[in-house]
Amino acid sequence: IDQIVRDAYRPPGYSIEAAGADASTDWFKVLVVPILLLLYAVLAISFESLTMPILVLIAVPLTILGATWALVLAGVGAGVYALVGVIALLGLTVNPAILLVDRMQRRSLDAGASGGSAAIAAVRERTRPVLITCCTTIAGLWPLALSTGDQFEIWPPFATVVMGGLATSTLLTLLVIPVGYVLFARLDRTFGRLGPWILMGWVGATAAVIAPLVATGQL
């Protein structure tokens, strides 16, 4: 492409520029922070806690780990559609963590159970639904990962990233989240319940980050 651009005729005063390799991924850098901020705000309101959303967001690095290894093992290039798969994973892979943390919170707050007993009971109740949901999602994406031909070239990176990230994060979430809940439950009691002033401050900080992106048309 660069050779064709150099050889192309250009009238005086005109120039041709090809987009750089990073131009197609700049949108990802712009979107990832607002997505995480909004996700944290929604979880903080739902759990009525400042610490439990952090526990849920621990699933995000576990997701990236699985997605990266899936691309390496499958031999699929990490392109734009792989990044689209990462964006989808940010919403998909926190679901098992939300199910576990919500069940732990209900047992801890409503039934008065300790952090350890609430974590064990939640894992016993939610492991089967979480694994079934993960397996059905991976089964539905499997044909896309095997698609071949130019007309299907966008799907294997997307499906591979989602499948690898979902499988790894689901399995690790069932181990990491219960252990982390015991620690975060103690921190939650230290910080207390989510107060209205803290909530308003977080909403204001989120709006301050997103408003310039909306005003400039980047979001």
mmCIF file with all atom_site columns, C-alpha atoms in Angstrom:
data_model
loop_
_atom_site.group_PDB
_atom_site.id
_atom_site.type_symbol
_atom_site.label_atom_id
_atom_site.label_alt_id
_atom_site.label_comp_id
_atom_site.label_asym_id
_atom_site.label_entity_id
_atom_site.label_seq_id
_atom_site.pdbx_PDB_ins_code
_atom_site.Cartn_x
_atom_site.Cartn_y
_atom_site.Cartn_z
_atom_site.occupancy
_atom_site.B_iso_or_equiv
_atom_site.pdbx_formal_charge
_atom_site.auth_seq_id
_atom_site.auth_comp_id
_atom_site.auth_asym_id
_atom_site.auth_atom_id
_atom_site.pdbx_PDB_model_num
ATOM 1   C CA . ILE A 1 1   ? 0.000   0.000   0.000  1.00 0.00 ? 1   ILE A CA 1
ATOM 2   C CA . ASP A 1 2   ? 2.822   2.396   0.838  1.00 0.00 ? 2   ASP A CA 1
ATOM 3   C CA . GLN A 1 3   ? 4.433   1.700   -2.535 1.00 0.00 ? 3   GLN A CA 1
ATOM 4   C CA . ILE A 1 4   ? 1.165   2.390   -4.372 1.00 0.00 ? 4   ILE A CA 1
ATOM 5   C CA . VAL A 1 5   ? 0.725   5.624   -2.432 1.00 0.00 ? 5   VAL A CA 1
ATOM 6   C CA . ARG A 1 6   ? 4.246   6.744   -3.333 1.00 0.00 ? 6   ARG A CA 1
ATOM 7   C CA . ASP A 1 7   ? 3.699   5.965   -7.026 1.00 0.00 ? 7   ASP A CA 1
ATOM 8   C CA . ALA A 1 8   ? 0.240   7.560   -7.230 1.00 0.00 ? 8   ALA A CA 1
ATOM 9   C CA . TYR A 1 9   ? -0.090  10.816  -9.144 1.00 0.00 ? 9   TYR A CA 1
ATOM 10  C CA . ARG A 1 10  ? -0.628  13.856  -6.916 1.00 0.00 ? 10  ARG A CA 1
ATOM 11  C CA . PRO A 1 11  ? -1.478  17.295  -8.273 1.00 0.00 ? 11  PRO A CA 1
ATOM 12  C CA . PRO A 1 12  ? 0.659   20.145  -6.951 1.00 0.00 ? 12  PRO A CA 1
ATOM 13  C CA . GLY A 1 13  ? -0.288  21.039  -3.385 1.00 0.00 ? 13  GLY A CA 1
ATOM 14  C CA . TYR A 1 14  ? -1.851  17.643  -2.588 1.00 0.00 ? 14  TYR A CA 1
ATOM 15  C CA . SER A 1 15  ? -0.482  14.816  -0.459 1.00 0.00 ? 15  SER A CA 1
ATOM 16  C CA . ILE A 1 16  ? -1.613  11.315  0.464  1.00 0.00 ? 16  ILE A CA 1
ATOM 17  C CA . GLU A 1 17  ? -1.147  9.876   3.921  1.00 0.00 ? 17  GLU A CA 1
ATOM 18  C CA . ALA A 1 18  ? -1.859  6.316   5.050  1.00 0.00 ? 18  ALA A CA 1
ATOM 19  C CA . ALA A 1 19  ? -3.170  5.778   8.555  1.00 0.00 ? 19  ALA A CA 1
ATOM 20  C CA . GLY A 1 20  ? -0.555  4.518   10.968 1.00 0.00 ? 20  GLY A CA 1
ATOM 21  C CA . ALA A 1 21  ? -0.667  1.107   12.593 1.00 0.00 ? 21  ALA A CA 1
ATOM 22  C CA . ASP A 1 22  ? -1.924  2.637   15.852 1.00 0.00 ? 22  ASP A CA 1
ATOM 23  C CA . ALA A 1 23  ? -4.720  4.650   14.269 1.00 0.00 ? 23  ALA A CA 1
ATOM 24  C CA . SER A 1 24  ? -7.133  1.711   14.241 1.00 0.00 ? 24  SER A CA 1
ATOM 25  C CA . THR A 1 25  ? -6.631  1.031   17.968 1.00 0.00 ? 25  THR A CA 1
ATOM 26  C CA . ASP A 1 26  ? -6.848  4.607   19.272 1.00 0.00 ? 26  ASP A CA 1
ATOM 27  C CA . TRP A 1 27  ? -10.584 4.225   19.858 1.00 0.00 ? 27  TRP A CA 1
ATOM 28  C CA . PHE A 1 28  ? -9.911  1.351   22.237 1.00 0.00 ? 28  PHE A CA 1
ATOM 29  C CA . LYS A 1 29  ? -7.665  3.506   24.413 1.00 0.00 ? 29  LYS A CA 1
ATOM 30  C CA . VAL A 1 30  ? -10.369 6.183   24.516 1.00 0.00 ? 30  VAL A CA 1
ATOM 31  C CA . LEU A 1 31  ? -13.225 3.832   25.405 1.00 0.00 ? 31  LEU A CA 1
ATOM 32  C CA . VAL A 1 32  ? -11.673 1.484   27.956 1.00 0.00 ? 32  VAL A CA 1
ATOM 33  C CA . VAL A 1 33  ? -11.433 4.017   30.829 1.00 0.00 ? 33  VAL A CA 1
ATOM 34  C CA . PRO A 1 34  ? -15.031 5.333   30.551 1.00 0.00 ? 34  PRO A CA 1
ATOM 35  C CA . ILE A 1 35  ? -16.306 1.753   30.311 1.00 0.00 ? 35  ILE A CA 1
ATOM 36  C CA . LEU A 1 36  ? -14.527 0.751   33.517 1.00 0.00 ? 36  LEU A CA 1
ATOM 37  C CA . LEU A 1 37  ? -15.683 3.916   35.308 1.00 0.00 ? 37  LEU A CA 1
ATOM 38  C CA . LEU A 1 38  ? -19.316 3.358   34.350 1.00 0.00 ? 38  LEU A CA 1
ATOM 39  C CA . LEU A 1 39  ? -19.075 -0.316  35.268 1.00 0.00 ? 39  LEU A CA 1
ATOM 40  C CA . TYR A 1 40  ? -17.665 0.562   38.688 1.00 0.00 ? 40  TYR A CA 1
ATOM 41  C CA . ALA A 1 41  ? -20.398 3.178   39.289 1.00 0.00 ? 41  ALA A CA 1
ATOM 42  C CA . VAL A 1 42  ? -23.205 0.736   38.432 1.00 0.00 ? 42  VAL A CA 1
ATOM 43  C CA . LEU A 1 43  ? -21.719 -1.994  40.625 1.00 0.00 ? 43  LEU A CA 1
ATOM 44  C CA . ALA A 1 44  ? -21.163 0.409   43.537 1.00 0.00 ? 44  ALA A CA 1
ATOM 45  C CA . ILE A 1 45  ? -24.828 1.421   43.450 1.00 0.00 ? 45  ILE A CA 1
ATOM 46  C CA . SER A 1 46  ? -26.005 -2.186  43.103 1.00 0.00 ? 46  SER A CA 1
ATOM 47  C CA . PHE A 1 47  ? -23.865 -3.579  45.928 1.00 0.00 ? 47  PHE A CA 1
ATOM 48  C CA . GLU A 1 48  ? -24.105 -0.429  48.095 1.00 0.00 ? 48  GLU A CA 1
ATOM 49  C CA . SER A 1 49  ? -20.378 -0.772  48.629 1.00 0.00 ? 49  SER A CA 1
ATOM 50  C CA . LEU A 1 50  ? -17.168 0.871   47.455 1.00 0.00 ? 50  LEU A CA 1
ATOM 51  C CA . THR A 1 51  ? -14.995 -2.216  47.827 1.00 0.00 ? 51  THR A CA 1
ATOM 52  C CA . MET A 1 52  ? -17.114 -4.970  46.278 1.00 0.00 ? 52  MET A CA 1
ATOM 53  C CA . PRO A 1 53  ? -16.976 -3.468  42.738 1.00 0.00 ? 53  PRO A CA 1
ATOM 54  C CA . ILE A 1 54  ? -13.183 -3.685  42.948 1.00 0.00 ? 54  ILE A CA 1
ATOM 55  C CA . LEU A 1 55  ? -13.552 -7.381  43.730 1.00 0.00 ? 55  LEU A CA 1
ATOM 56  C CA . VAL A 1 56  ? -15.737 -7.832  40.648 1.00 0.00 ? 56  VAL A CA 1
ATOM 57  C CA . LEU A 1 57  ? -13.298 -5.911  38.441 1.00 0.00 ? 57  LEU A CA 1
ATOM 58  C CA . ILE A 1 58  ? -10.554 -8.366  39.428 1.00 0.00 ? 58  ILE A CA 1
ATOM 59  C CA . ALA A 1 59  ? -12.135 -10.567 36.748 1.00 0.00 ? 59  ALA A CA 1
ATOM 60  C CA . VAL A 1 60  ? -10.922 -8.113  34.064 1.00 0.00 ? 60  VAL A CA 1
ATOM 61  C CA . PRO A 1 61  ? -7.165  -8.926  34.260 1.00 0.00 ? 61  PRO A CA 1
ATOM 62  C CA . LEU A 1 62  ? -8.056  -12.611 34.496 1.00 0.00 ? 62  LEU A CA 1
ATOM 63  C CA . THR A 1 63  ? -9.990  -12.140 31.275 1.00 0.00 ? 63  THR A CA 1
ATOM 64  C CA . ILE A 1 64  ? -7.104  -10.445 29.455 1.00 0.00 ? 64  ILE A CA 1
ATOM 65  C CA . LEU A 1 65  ? -4.819  -13.282 30.550 1.00 0.00 ? 65  LEU A CA 1
ATOM 66  C CA . GLY A 1 66  ? -7.071  -15.929 29.025 1.00 0.00 ? 66  GLY A CA 1
ATOM 67  C CA . ALA A 1 67  ? -7.723  -13.925 25.860 1.00 0.00 ? 67  ALA A CA 1
ATOM 68  C CA . THR A 1 68  ? -3.992  -13.455 25.249 1.00 0.00 ? 68  THR A CA 1
ATOM 69  C CA . TRP A 1 69  ? -3.198  -17.133 25.677 1.00 0.00 ? 69  TRP A CA 1
ATOM 70  C CA . ALA A 1 70  ? -6.108  -18.101 23.438 1.00 0.00 ? 70  ALA A CA 1
ATOM 71  C CA . LEU A 1 71  ? -4.720  -15.934 20.622 1.00 0.00 ? 71  LEU A CA 1
ATOM 72  C CA . VAL A 1 72  ? -1.237  -17.397 21.077 1.00 0.00 ? 72  VAL A CA 1
ATOM 73  C CA . LEU A 1 73  ? -2.378  -21.023 21.139 1.00 0.00 ? 73  LEU A CA 1
ATOM 74  C CA . ALA A 1 74  ? -4.779  -20.577 18.219 1.00 0.00 ? 74  ALA A CA 1
ATOM 75  C CA . GLY A 1 75  ? -2.196  -18.692 16.150 1.00 0.00 ? 75  GLY A CA 1
ATOM 76  C CA . VAL A 1 76  ? -4.663  -15.889 15.434 1.00 0.00 ? 76  VAL A CA 1
ATOM 77  C CA . GLY A 1 77  ? -3.416  -12.337 14.946 1.00 0.00 ? 77  GLY A CA 1
ATOM 78  C CA . ALA A 1 78  ? -4.471  -9.641  17.398 1.00 0.00 ? 78  ALA A CA 1
ATOM 79  C CA . GLY A 1 79  ? -6.216  -7.089  15.215 1.00 0.00 ? 79  GLY A CA 1
ATOM 80  C CA . VAL A 1 80  ? -9.052  -4.625  15.518 1.00 0.00 ? 80  VAL A CA 1
ATOM 81  C CA . TYR A 1 81  ? -11.691 -7.331  15.895 1.00 0.00 ? 81  TYR A CA 1
ATOM 82  C CA . ALA A 1 82  ? -9.727  -8.927  18.698 1.00 0.00 ? 82  ALA A CA 1
ATOM 83  C CA . LEU A 1 83  ? -10.019 -5.598  20.527 1.00 0.00 ? 83  LEU A CA 1
ATOM 84  C CA . VAL A 1 84  ? -13.753 -5.618  19.826 1.00 0.00 ? 84  VAL A CA 1
ATOM 85  C CA . GLY A 1 85  ? -13.818 -9.011  21.516 1.00 0.00 ? 85  GLY A CA 1
ATOM 86  C CA . VAL A 1 86  ? -12.025 -7.526  24.535 1.00 0.00 ? 86  VAL A CA 1
ATOM 87  C CA . ILE A 1 87  ? -14.702 -4.821  24.780 1.00 0.00 ? 87  ILE A CA 1
ATOM 88  C CA . ALA A 1 88  ? -17.386 -7.526  24.723 1.00 0.00 ? 88  ALA A CA 1
ATOM 89  C CA . LEU A 1 89  ? -15.484 -9.463  27.375 1.00 0.00 ? 89  LEU A CA 1
ATOM 90  C CA . LEU A 1 90  ? -15.538 -6.499  29.762 1.00 0.00 ? 90  LEU A CA 1
ATOM 91  C CA . GLY A 1 91  ? -19.284 -6.991  29.993 1.00 0.00 ? 91  GLY A CA 1
ATOM 92  C CA . LEU A 1 92  ? -19.435 -10.775 29.718 1.00 0.00 ? 92  LEU A CA 1
ATOM 93  C CA . THR A 1 93  ? -16.802 -11.917 32.158 1.00 0.00 ? 93  THR A CA 1
ATOM 94  C CA . VAL A 1 94  ? -17.892 -9.789  35.095 1.00 0.00 ? 94  VAL A CA 1
ATOM 95  C CA . ASN A 1 95  ? -21.256 -11.590 35.119 1.00 0.00 ? 95  ASN A CA 1
ATOM 96  C CA . PRO A 1 96  ? -20.025 -14.698 37.009 1.00 0.00 ? 96  PRO A CA 1
ATOM 97  C CA . ALA A 1 97  ? -18.275 -12.443 39.518 1.00 0.00 ? 97  ALA A CA 1
ATOM 98  C CA . ILE A 1 98  ? -21.450 -10.379 39.953 1.00 0.00 ? 98  ILE A CA 1
ATOM 99  C CA . LEU A 1 99  ? -23.497 -13.525 40.586 1.00 0.00 ? 99  LEU A CA 1
ATOM 100 C CA . LEU A 1 100 ? -21.054 -14.740 43.221 1.00 0.00 ? 100 LEU A CA 1
ATOM 101 C CA . VAL A 1 101 ? -20.584 -11.404 44.972 1.00 0.00 ? 101 VAL A CA 1
ATOM 102 C CA . ASP A 1 102 ? -24.316 -10.676 44.983 1.00 0.00 ? 102 ASP A CA 1
ATOM 103 C CA . ARG A 1 103 ? -25.065 -14.046 46.594 1.00 0.00 ? 103 ARG A CA 1
ATOM 104 C CA . MET A 1 104 ? -22.290 -13.480 49.144 1.00 0.00 ? 104 MET A CA 1
ATOM 105 C CA . GLN A 1 105 ? -23.635 -10.009 49.962 1.00 0.00 ? 105 GLN A CA 1
ATOM 106 C CA . ARG A 1 106 ? -27.167 -11.292 50.419 1.00 0.00 ? 106 ARG A CA 1
ATOM 107 C CA . ARG A 1 107 ? -26.020 -14.033 52.778 1.00 0.00 ? 107 ARG A CA 1
ATOM 108 C CA . SER A 1 108 ? -23.767 -11.663 54.670 1.00 0.00 ? 108 SER A CA 1
ATOM 109 C CA . LEU A 1 109 ? -26.203 -8.751  54.987 1.00 0.00 ? 109 LEU A CA 1
ATOM 110 C CA . ASP A 1 110 ? -29.573 -10.499 55.121 1.00 0.00 ? 110 ASP A CA 1
ATOM 111 C CA . ALA A 1 111 ? -28.669 -13.707 56.955 1.00 0.00 ? 111 ALA A CA 1
ATOM 112 C CA . GLY A 1 112 ? -25.816 -12.265 59.025 1.00 0.00 ? 112 GLY A CA 1
ATOM 113 C CA . ALA A 1 113 ? -23.305 -14.876 57.852 1.00 0.00 ? 113 ALA A CA 1
ATOM 114 C CA . SER A 1 114 ? -19.585 -14.301 58.192 1.00 0.00 ? 114 SER A CA 1
ATOM 115 C CA . GLY A 1 115 ? -17.450 -13.558 55.149 1.00 0.00 ? 115 GLY A CA 1
ATOM 116 C CA . GLY A 1 116 ? -16.001 -17.068 54.981 1.00 0.00 ? 116 GLY A CA 1
ATOM 117 C CA . SER A 1 117 ? -19.290 -18.932 55.362 1.00 0.00 ? 117 SER A CA 1
ATOM 118 C CA . ALA A 1 118 ? -21.021 -16.602 52.883 1.00 0.00 ? 118 ALA A CA 1
ATOM 119 C CA . ALA A 1 119 ? -18.251 -17.223 50.324 1.00 0.00 ? 119 ALA A CA 1
ATOM 120 C CA . ILE A 1 120 ? -18.411 -21.013 50.688 1.00 0.00 ? 120 ILE A CA 1
ATOM 121 C CA . ALA A 1 121 ? -22.205 -21.105 50.463 1.00 0.00 ? 121 ALA A CA 1
ATOM 122 C CA . ALA A 1 122 ? -22.260 -18.831 47.392 1.00 0.00 ? 122 ALA A CA 1
ATOM 123 C CA . VAL A 1 123 ? -19.718 -20.979 45.552 1.00 0.00 ? 123 VAL A CA 1
ATOM 124 C CA . ARG A 1 124 ? -21.722 -24.128 46.283 1.00 0.00 ? 124 ARG A CA 1
ATOM 125 C CA . GLU A 1 125 ? -24.916 -22.539 44.967 1.00 0.00 ? 125 GLU A CA 1
ATOM 126 C CA . ARG A 1 126 ? -23.580 -20.686 41.941 1.00 0.00 ? 126 ARG A CA 1
ATOM 127 C CA . THR A 1 127 ? -20.815 -22.879 40.522 1.00 0.00 ? 127 THR A CA 1
ATOM 128 C CA . ARG A 1 128 ? -23.147 -25.017 38.400 1.00 0.00 ? 128 ARG A CA 1
ATOM 129 C CA . PRO A 1 129 ? -25.112 -22.085 36.840 1.00 0.00 ? 129 PRO A CA 1
ATOM 130 C CA . VAL A 1 130 ? -21.882 -20.188 36.154 1.00 0.00 ? 130 VAL A CA 1
ATOM 131 C CA . LEU A 1 131 ? -20.228 -23.166 34.442 1.00 0.00 ? 131 LEU A CA 1
ATOM 132 C CA . ILE A 1 132 ? -23.340 -23.947 32.374 1.00 0.00 ? 132 ILE A CA 1
ATOM 133 C CA . THR A 1 133 ? -23.585 -20.328 31.184 1.00 0.00 ? 133 THR A CA 1
ATOM 134 C CA . CYS A 1 134 ? -19.896 -20.292 30.269 1.00 0.00 ? 134 CYS A CA 1
ATOM 135 C CA . CYS A 1 135 ? -20.113 -23.596 28.359 1.00 0.00 ? 135 CYS A CA 1
ATOM 136 C CA . THR A 1 136 ? -23.182 -22.557 26.348 1.00 0.00 ? 136 THR A CA 1
ATOM 137 C CA . THR A 1 137 ? -21.569 -19.244 25.374 1.00 0.00 ? 137 THR A CA 1
ATOM 138 C CA . ILE A 1 138 ? -18.350 -20.960 24.270 1.00 0.00 ? 138 ILE A CA 1
ATOM 139 C CA . ALA A 1 139 ? -20.336 -23.569 22.315 1.00 0.00 ? 139 ALA A CA 1
ATOM 140 C CA . GLY A 1 140 ? -22.207 -20.837 20.485 1.00 0.00 ? 140 GLY A CA 1
ATOM 141 C CA . LEU A 1 141 ? -18.984 -19.025 19.547 1.00 0.00 ? 141 LEU A CA 1
ATOM 142 C CA . TRP A 1 142 ? -17.037 -22.139 18.533 1.00 0.00 ? 142 TRP A CA 1
ATOM 143 C CA . PRO A 1 143 ? -18.256 -22.184 14.879 1.00 0.00 ? 143 PRO A CA 1
ATOM 144 C CA . LEU A 1 144 ? -17.150 -18.563 14.461 1.00 0.00 ? 144 LEU A CA 1
ATOM 145 C CA . ALA A 1 145 ? -13.647 -19.446 15.637 1.00 0.00 ? 145 ALA A CA 1
ATOM 146 C CA . LEU A 1 146 ? -13.463 -22.197 12.981 1.00 0.00 ? 146 LEU A CA 1
ATOM 147 C CA . SER A 1 147 ? -14.771 -20.060 10.094 1.00 0.00 ? 147 SER A CA 1
ATOM 148 C CA . THR A 1 148 ? -12.437 -19.814 7.113  1.00 0.00 ? 148 THR A CA 1
ATOM 149 C CA . GLY A 1 149 ? -12.406 -17.722 3.973  1.00 0.00 ? 149 GLY A CA 1
ATOM 150 C CA . ASP A 1 150 ? -12.054 -14.019 3.263  1.00 0.00 ? 150 ASP A CA 1
ATOM 151 C CA . GLN A 1 151 ? -15.707 -13.297 3.994  1.00 0.00 ? 151 GLN A CA 1
ATOM 152 C CA . PHE A 1 152 ? -15.341 -14.697 7.538  1.00 0.00 ? 152 PHE A CA 1
ATOM 153 C CA . GLU A 1 153 ? -11.882 -13.395 8.392  1.00 0.00 ? 153 GLU A CA 1
ATOM 154 C CA . ILE A 1 154 ? -13.204 -10.918 10.988 1.00 0.00 ? 154 ILE A CA 1
ATOM 155 C CA . TRP A 1 155 ? -14.796 -13.585 13.212 1.00 0.00 ? 155 TRP A CA 1
ATOM 156 C CA . PRO A 1 156 ? -11.965 -15.948 14.341 1.00 0.00 ? 156 PRO A CA 1
ATOM 157 C CA . PRO A 1 157 ? -10.053 -13.245 16.301 1.00 0.00 ? 157 PRO A CA 1
ATOM 158 C CA . PHE A 1 158 ? -13.271 -12.017 17.926 1.00 0.00 ? 158 PHE A CA 1
ATOM 159 C CA . ALA A 1 159 ? -14.523 -15.509 18.847 1.00 0.00 ? 159 ALA A CA 1
ATOM 160 C CA . THR A 1 160 ? -11.106 -16.723 20.014 1.00 0.00 ? 160 THR A CA 1
ATOM 161 C CA . VAL A 1 161 ? -10.650 -13.763 22.340 1.00 0.00 ? 161 VAL A CA 1
ATOM 162 C CA . VAL A 1 162 ? -14.132 -14.105 23.838 1.00 0.00 ? 162 VAL A CA 1
ATOM 163 C CA . MET A 1 163 ? -13.867 -17.883 24.281 1.00 0.00 ? 163 MET A CA 1
ATOM 164 C CA . GLY A 1 164 ? -10.403 -17.838 25.840 1.00 0.00 ? 164 GLY A CA 1
ATOM 165 C CA . GLY A 1 165 ? -11.115 -14.903 28.124 1.00 0.00 ? 165 GLY A CA 1
ATOM 166 C CA . LEU A 1 166 ? -14.478 -16.279 29.227 1.00 0.00 ? 166 LEU A CA 1
ATOM 167 C CA . ALA A 1 167 ? -13.151 -19.767 30.002 1.00 0.00 ? 167 ALA A CA 1
ATOM 168 C CA . THR A 1 168 ? -10.142 -18.536 31.977 1.00 0.00 ? 168 THR A CA 1
ATOM 169 C CA . SER A 1 169 ? -11.948 -15.812 33.893 1.00 0.00 ? 169 SER A CA 1
ATOM 170 C CA . THR A 1 170 ? -14.829 -18.129 34.827 1.00 0.00 ? 170 THR A CA 1
ATOM 171 C CA . LEU A 1 171 ? -12.564 -20.822 36.253 1.00 0.00 ? 171 LEU A CA 1
ATOM 172 C CA . LEU A 1 172 ? -10.283 -18.380 38.070 1.00 0.00 ? 172 LEU A CA 1
ATOM 173 C CA . THR A 1 173 ? -13.228 -16.320 39.309 1.00 0.00 ? 173 THR A CA 1
ATOM 174 C CA . LEU A 1 174 ? -14.601 -19.354 41.154 1.00 0.00 ? 174 LEU A CA 1
ATOM 175 C CA . LEU A 1 175 ? -11.282 -19.538 43.014 1.00 0.00 ? 175 LEU A CA 1
ATOM 176 C CA . VAL A 1 176 ? -10.197 -15.902 43.378 1.00 0.00 ? 176 VAL A CA 1
ATOM 177 C CA . ILE A 1 177 ? -13.505 -14.161 44.161 1.00 0.00 ? 177 ILE A CA 1
ATOM 178 C CA . PRO A 1 178 ? -14.392 -16.220 47.283 1.00 0.00 ? 178 PRO A CA 1
ATOM 179 C CA . VAL A 1 179 ? -10.916 -15.717 48.735 1.00 0.00 ? 179 VAL A CA 1
ATOM 180 C CA . GLY A 1 180 ? -10.961 -12.009 47.936 1.00 0.00 ? 180 GLY A CA 1
ATOM 181 C CA . TYR A 1 181 ? -14.431 -11.583 49.403 1.00 0.00 ? 181 TYR A CA 1
ATOM 182 C CA . VAL A 1 182 ? -13.225 -12.466 52.901 1.00 0.00 ? 182 VAL A CA 1
ATOM 183 C CA . LEU A 1 183 ? -10.652 -9.642  52.738 1.00 0.00 ? 183 LEU A CA 1
ATOM 184 C CA . PHE A 1 184 ? -12.929 -7.120  51.037 1.00 0.00 ? 184 PHE A CA 1
ATOM 185 C CA . ALA A 1 185 ? -15.758 -7.815  53.503 1.00 0.00 ? 185 ALA A CA 1
ATOM 186 C CA . ARG A 1 186 ? -13.473 -6.613  56.275 1.00 0.00 ? 186 ARG A CA 1
ATOM 187 C CA . LEU A 1 187 ? -12.529 -3.529  54.278 1.00 0.00 ? 187 LEU A CA 1
ATOM 188 C CA . ASP A 1 188 ? -16.191 -2.896  53.560 1.00 0.00 ? 188 ASP A CA 1
ATOM 189 C CA . ARG A 1 189 ? -16.977 -2.811  57.264 1.00 0.00 ? 189 ARG A CA 1
ATOM 190 C CA . THR A 1 190 ? -14.103 -0.385  57.733 1.00 0.00 ? 190 THR A CA 1
ATOM 191 C CA . PHE A 1 191 ? -15.273 2.038   55.055 1.00 0.00 ? 191 PHE A CA 1
ATOM 192 C CA . GLY A 1 192 ? -18.930 1.616   55.994 1.00 0.00 ? 192 GLY A CA 1
ATOM 193 C CA . ARG A 1 193 ? -21.913 1.688   53.707 1.00 0.00 ? 193 ARG A CA 1
ATOM 194 C CA . LEU A 1 194 ? -21.879 3.735   50.533 1.00 0.00 ? 194 LEU A CA 1
ATOM 195 C CA . GLY A 1 195 ? -22.988 7.217   51.576 1.00 0.00 ? 195 GLY A CA 1
ATOM 196 C CA . PRO A 1 196 ? -24.790 9.726   49.343 1.00 0.00 ? 196 PRO A CA 1
ATOM 197 C CA . TRP A 1 197 ? -21.882 12.172  49.319 1.00 0.00 ? 197 TRP A CA 1
ATOM 198 C CA . ILE A 1 198 ? -19.417 9.508   48.189 1.00 0.00 ? 198 ILE A CA 1
ATOM 199 C CA . LEU A 1 199 ? -21.864 8.422   45.493 1.00 0.00 ? 199 LEU A CA 1
ATOM 200 C CA . MET A 1 200 ? -22.311 11.986  44.261 1.00 0.00 ? 200 MET A CA 1
ATOM 201 C CA . GLY A 1 201 ? -18.547 12.464  44.200 1.00 0.00 ? 201 GLY A CA 1
ATOM 202 C CA . TRP A 1 202 ? -18.016 9.338   42.117 1.00 0.00 ? 202 TRP A CA 1
ATOM 203 C CA . VAL A 1 203 ? -20.791 10.294  39.680 1.00 0.00 ? 203 VAL A CA 1
ATOM 204 C CA . GLY A 1 204 ? -19.218 13.737  39.332 1.00 0.00 ? 204 GLY A CA 1
ATOM 205 C CA . ALA A 1 205 ? -15.764 12.270  38.685 1.00 0.00 ? 205 ALA A CA 1
ATOM 206 C CA . THR A 1 206 ? -17.171 9.884   36.076 1.00 0.00 ? 206 THR A CA 1
ATOM 207 C CA . ALA A 1 207 ? -19.040 12.708  34.354 1.00 0.00 ? 207 ALA A CA 1
ATOM 208 C CA . ALA A 1 208 ? -15.899 14.874  34.371 1.00 0.00 ? 208 ALA A CA 1
ATOM 209 C CA . VAL A 1 209 ? -13.971 12.164  32.522 1.00 0.00 ? 209 VAL A CA 1
ATOM 210 C CA . ILE A 1 210 ? -16.694 11.311  29.993 1.00 0.00 ? 210 ILE A CA 1
ATOM 211 C CA . ALA A 1 211 ? -18.005 14.825  29.229 1.00 0.00 ? 211 ALA A CA 1
ATOM 212 C CA . PRO A 1 212 ? -14.891 16.021  27.326 1.00 0.00 ? 212 PRO A CA 1
ATOM 213 C CA . LEU A 1 213 ? -14.891 12.823  25.251 1.00 0.00 ? 213 LEU A CA 1
ATOM 214 C CA . VAL A 1 214 ? -18.541 13.364  24.337 1.00 0.00 ? 214 VAL A CA 1
ATOM 215 C CA . ALA A 1 215 ? -17.984 17.062  23.595 1.00 0.00 ? 215 ALA A CA 1
ATOM 216 C CA . THR A 1 216 ? -15.053 16.333  21.259 1.00 0.00 ? 216 THR A CA 1
ATOM 217 C CA . GLY A 1 217 ? -16.930 13.545  19.479 1.00 0.00 ? 217 GLY A CA 1
ATOM 218 C CA . GLN A 1 218 ? -14.519 10.787  20.565 1.00 0.00 ? 218 GLN A CA 1
ATOM 219 C CA . LEU A 1 219 ? -17.241 9.016   22.548 1.00 0.00 ? 219 LEU A CA 1
#
